PDB file of C-alpha atoms in Angstrom:
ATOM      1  CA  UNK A   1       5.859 -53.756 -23.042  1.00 45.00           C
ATOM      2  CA  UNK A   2       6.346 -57.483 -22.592  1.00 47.00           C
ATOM      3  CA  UNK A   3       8.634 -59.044 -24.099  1.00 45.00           C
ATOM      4  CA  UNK A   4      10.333 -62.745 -24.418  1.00 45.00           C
ATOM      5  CA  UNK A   5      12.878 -64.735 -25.075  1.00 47.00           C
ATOM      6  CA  UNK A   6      15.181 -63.624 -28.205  1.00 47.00           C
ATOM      7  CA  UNK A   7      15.001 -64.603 -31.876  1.00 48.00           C
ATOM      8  CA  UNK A   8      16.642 -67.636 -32.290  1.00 44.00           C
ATOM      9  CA  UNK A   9      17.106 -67.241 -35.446  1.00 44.00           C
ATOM     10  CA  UNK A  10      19.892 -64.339 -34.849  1.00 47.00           C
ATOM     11  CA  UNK A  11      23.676 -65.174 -34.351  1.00 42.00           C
ATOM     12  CA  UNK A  12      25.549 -62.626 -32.628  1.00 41.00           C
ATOM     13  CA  UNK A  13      29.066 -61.653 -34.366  1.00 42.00           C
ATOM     14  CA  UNK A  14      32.031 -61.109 -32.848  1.00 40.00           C
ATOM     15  CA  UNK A  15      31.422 -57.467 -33.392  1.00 42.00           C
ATOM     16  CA  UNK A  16      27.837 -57.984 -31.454  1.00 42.00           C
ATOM     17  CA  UNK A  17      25.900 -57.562 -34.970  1.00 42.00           C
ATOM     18  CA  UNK A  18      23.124 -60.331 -36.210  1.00 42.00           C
ATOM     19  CA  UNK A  19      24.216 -62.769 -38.784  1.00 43.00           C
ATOM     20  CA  UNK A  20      21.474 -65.264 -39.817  1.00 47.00           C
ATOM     21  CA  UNK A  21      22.356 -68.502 -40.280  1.00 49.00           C
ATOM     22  CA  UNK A  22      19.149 -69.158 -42.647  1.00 51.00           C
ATOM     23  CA  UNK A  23      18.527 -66.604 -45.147  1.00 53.00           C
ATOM     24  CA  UNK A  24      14.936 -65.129 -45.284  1.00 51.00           C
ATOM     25  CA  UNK A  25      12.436 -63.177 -47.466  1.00 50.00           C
ATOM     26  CA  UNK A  26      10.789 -59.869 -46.183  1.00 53.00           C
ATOM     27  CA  UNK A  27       7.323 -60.036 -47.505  1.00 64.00           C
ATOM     28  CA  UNK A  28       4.050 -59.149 -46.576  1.00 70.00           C
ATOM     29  CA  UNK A  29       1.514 -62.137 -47.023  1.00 88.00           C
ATOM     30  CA  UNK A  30      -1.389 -63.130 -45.182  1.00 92.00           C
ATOM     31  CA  UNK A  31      -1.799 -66.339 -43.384  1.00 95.00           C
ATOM     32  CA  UNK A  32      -4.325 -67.587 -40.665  1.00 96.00           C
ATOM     33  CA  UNK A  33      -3.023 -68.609 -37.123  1.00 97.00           C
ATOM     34  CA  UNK A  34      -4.365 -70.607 -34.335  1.00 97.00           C
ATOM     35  CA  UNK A  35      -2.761 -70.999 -30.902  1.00 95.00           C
ATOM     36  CA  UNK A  36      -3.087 -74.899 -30.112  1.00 91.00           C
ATOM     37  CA  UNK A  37      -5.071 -73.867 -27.000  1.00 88.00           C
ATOM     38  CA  UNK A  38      -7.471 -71.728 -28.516  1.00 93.00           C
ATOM     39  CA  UNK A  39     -10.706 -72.241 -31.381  1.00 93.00           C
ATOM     40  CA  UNK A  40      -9.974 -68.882 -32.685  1.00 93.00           C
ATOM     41  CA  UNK A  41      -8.462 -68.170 -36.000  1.00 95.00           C
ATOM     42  CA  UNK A  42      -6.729 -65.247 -36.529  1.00 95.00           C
ATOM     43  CA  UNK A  43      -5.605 -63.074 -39.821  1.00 94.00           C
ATOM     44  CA  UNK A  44      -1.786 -61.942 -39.374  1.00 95.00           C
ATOM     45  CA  UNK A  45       0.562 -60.537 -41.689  1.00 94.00           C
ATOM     46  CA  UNK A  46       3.786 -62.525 -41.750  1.00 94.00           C
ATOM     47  CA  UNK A  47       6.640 -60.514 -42.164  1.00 92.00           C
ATOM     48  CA  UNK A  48       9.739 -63.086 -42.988  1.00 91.00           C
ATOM     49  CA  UNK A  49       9.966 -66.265 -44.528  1.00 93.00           C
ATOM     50  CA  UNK A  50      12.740 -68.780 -44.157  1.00 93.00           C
ATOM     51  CA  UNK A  51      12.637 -72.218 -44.547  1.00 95.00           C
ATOM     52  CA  UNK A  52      12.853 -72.563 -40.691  1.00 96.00           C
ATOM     53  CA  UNK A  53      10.858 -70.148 -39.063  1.00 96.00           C
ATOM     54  CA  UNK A  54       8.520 -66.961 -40.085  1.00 95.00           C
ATOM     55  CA  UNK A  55       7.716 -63.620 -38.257  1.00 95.00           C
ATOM     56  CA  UNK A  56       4.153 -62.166 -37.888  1.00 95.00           C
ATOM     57  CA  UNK A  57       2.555 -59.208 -36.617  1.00 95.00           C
ATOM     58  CA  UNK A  58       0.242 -60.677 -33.856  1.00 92.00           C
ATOM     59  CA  UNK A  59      -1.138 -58.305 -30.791  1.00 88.00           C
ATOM     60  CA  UNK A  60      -1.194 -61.923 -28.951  1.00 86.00           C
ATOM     61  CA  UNK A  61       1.585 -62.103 -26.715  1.00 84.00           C
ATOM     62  CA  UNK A  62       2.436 -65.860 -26.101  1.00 91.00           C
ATOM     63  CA  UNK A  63       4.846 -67.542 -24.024  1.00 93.00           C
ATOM     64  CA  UNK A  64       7.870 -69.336 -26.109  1.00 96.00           C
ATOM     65  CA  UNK A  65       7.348 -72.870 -26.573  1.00 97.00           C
ATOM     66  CA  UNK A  66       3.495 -72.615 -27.384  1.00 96.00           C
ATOM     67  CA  UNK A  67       2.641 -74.585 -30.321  1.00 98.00           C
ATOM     68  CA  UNK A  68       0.683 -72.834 -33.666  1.00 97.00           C
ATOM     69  CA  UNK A  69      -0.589 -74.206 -36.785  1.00 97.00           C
ATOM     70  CA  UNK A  70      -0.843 -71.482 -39.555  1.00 96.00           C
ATOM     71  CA  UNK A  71      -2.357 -71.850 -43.331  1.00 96.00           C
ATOM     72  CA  UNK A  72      -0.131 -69.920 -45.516  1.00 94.00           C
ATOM     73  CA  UNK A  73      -0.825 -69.508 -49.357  1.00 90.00           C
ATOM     74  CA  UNK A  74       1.413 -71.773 -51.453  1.00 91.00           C
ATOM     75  CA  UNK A  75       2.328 -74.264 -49.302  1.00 94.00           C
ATOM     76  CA  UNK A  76      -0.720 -75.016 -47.188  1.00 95.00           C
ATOM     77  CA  UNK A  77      -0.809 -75.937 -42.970  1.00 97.00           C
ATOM     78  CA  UNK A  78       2.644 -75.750 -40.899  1.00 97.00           C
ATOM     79  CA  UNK A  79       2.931 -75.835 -37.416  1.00 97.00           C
ATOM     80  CA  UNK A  80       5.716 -74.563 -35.487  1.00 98.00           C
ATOM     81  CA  UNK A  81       6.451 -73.263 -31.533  1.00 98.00           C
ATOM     82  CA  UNK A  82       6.671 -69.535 -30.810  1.00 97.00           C
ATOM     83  CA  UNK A  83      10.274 -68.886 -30.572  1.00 97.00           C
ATOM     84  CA  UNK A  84      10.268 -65.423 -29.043  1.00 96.00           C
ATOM     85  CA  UNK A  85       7.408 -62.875 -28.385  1.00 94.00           C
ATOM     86  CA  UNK A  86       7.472 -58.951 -28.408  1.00 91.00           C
ATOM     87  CA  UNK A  87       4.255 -56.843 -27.793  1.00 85.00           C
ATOM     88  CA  UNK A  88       2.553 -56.762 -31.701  1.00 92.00           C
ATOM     89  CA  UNK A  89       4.877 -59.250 -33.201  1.00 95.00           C
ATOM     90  CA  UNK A  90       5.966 -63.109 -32.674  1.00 96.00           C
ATOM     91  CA  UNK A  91       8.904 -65.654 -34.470  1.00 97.00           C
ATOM     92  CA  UNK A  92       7.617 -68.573 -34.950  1.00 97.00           C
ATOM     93  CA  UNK A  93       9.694 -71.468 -35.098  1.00 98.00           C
ATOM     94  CA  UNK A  94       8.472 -74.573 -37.718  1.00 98.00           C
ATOM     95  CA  UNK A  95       8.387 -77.955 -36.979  1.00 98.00           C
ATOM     96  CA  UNK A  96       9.107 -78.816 -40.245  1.00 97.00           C
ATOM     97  CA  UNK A  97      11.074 -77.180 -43.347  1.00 97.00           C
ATOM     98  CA  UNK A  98       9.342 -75.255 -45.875  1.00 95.00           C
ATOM     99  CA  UNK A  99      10.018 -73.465 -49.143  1.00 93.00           C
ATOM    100  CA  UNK A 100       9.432 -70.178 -48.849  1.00 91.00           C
ATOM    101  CA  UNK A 101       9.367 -69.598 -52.457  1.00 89.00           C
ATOM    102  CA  UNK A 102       6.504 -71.481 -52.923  1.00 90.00           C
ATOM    103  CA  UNK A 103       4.585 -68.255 -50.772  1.00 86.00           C
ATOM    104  CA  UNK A 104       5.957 -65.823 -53.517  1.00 79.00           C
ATOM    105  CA  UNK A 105       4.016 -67.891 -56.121  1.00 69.00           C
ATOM    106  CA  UNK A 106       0.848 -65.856 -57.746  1.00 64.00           C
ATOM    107  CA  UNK A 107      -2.009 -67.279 -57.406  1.00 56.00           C
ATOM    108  CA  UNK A 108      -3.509 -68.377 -60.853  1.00 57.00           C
ATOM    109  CA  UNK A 109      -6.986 -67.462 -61.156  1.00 55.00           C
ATOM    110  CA  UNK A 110      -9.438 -70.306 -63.007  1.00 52.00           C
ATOM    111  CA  UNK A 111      -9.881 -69.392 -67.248  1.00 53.00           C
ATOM    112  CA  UNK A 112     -13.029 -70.525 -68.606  1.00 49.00           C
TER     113      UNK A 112
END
């Protein structure tokens, strides 16, 4: 299994645990997401949401550092940098802070 980097996202305790120093929402939305270097558009399932960064489920593995634009619902097109890389999933993180709230959001359907 290949595997990269670490989640940057993770701050080790004194006890060797994970504190986060961003909180995040476990969700399961769909967004689209494009490797800068490639045409193809792919459907992924993002796991986490925080206002810095995101996790997806993404058989791609990618080197850290390679740029991605993604469309997610609610708040439109973000890009970020892959920020670590396991075999079927990737961090992501975003160039630019988001609210993730805005993801959680149903999506009204048109009355007439």
């Amino acid at each position: 299994m290949d595997s990269y980097s670490h989640d940057p996202f993770d701050k080790a305790d004194a006890a060797g645990g994970s504190q986060r120093s961003r909180s995040r929402d476990s969700l399961f939305l769909m967004a689209q997401l494009r490797f800068e270097e490639e045409t193809t558009v792919r459907d992924v399932r993002v796991r986490n949401l925080s206002e810095g960064g995101l996790m997806v489920d993404c058989a791609r593995v990618k080197e850290p550092g390679t740029p991605v634009a993604l469309e997610l619902r609610g708040i439109g097109k973000v890009t970020g940098k892959v920020a670590w890389c396991t075999e079927g999933r990737i961090g992501i993180a975003l160039d630019s802070p988001i609210d993730p709230k805005k993801a959680r959001k149903p999506v009204s359907g048109a009355k007439g």
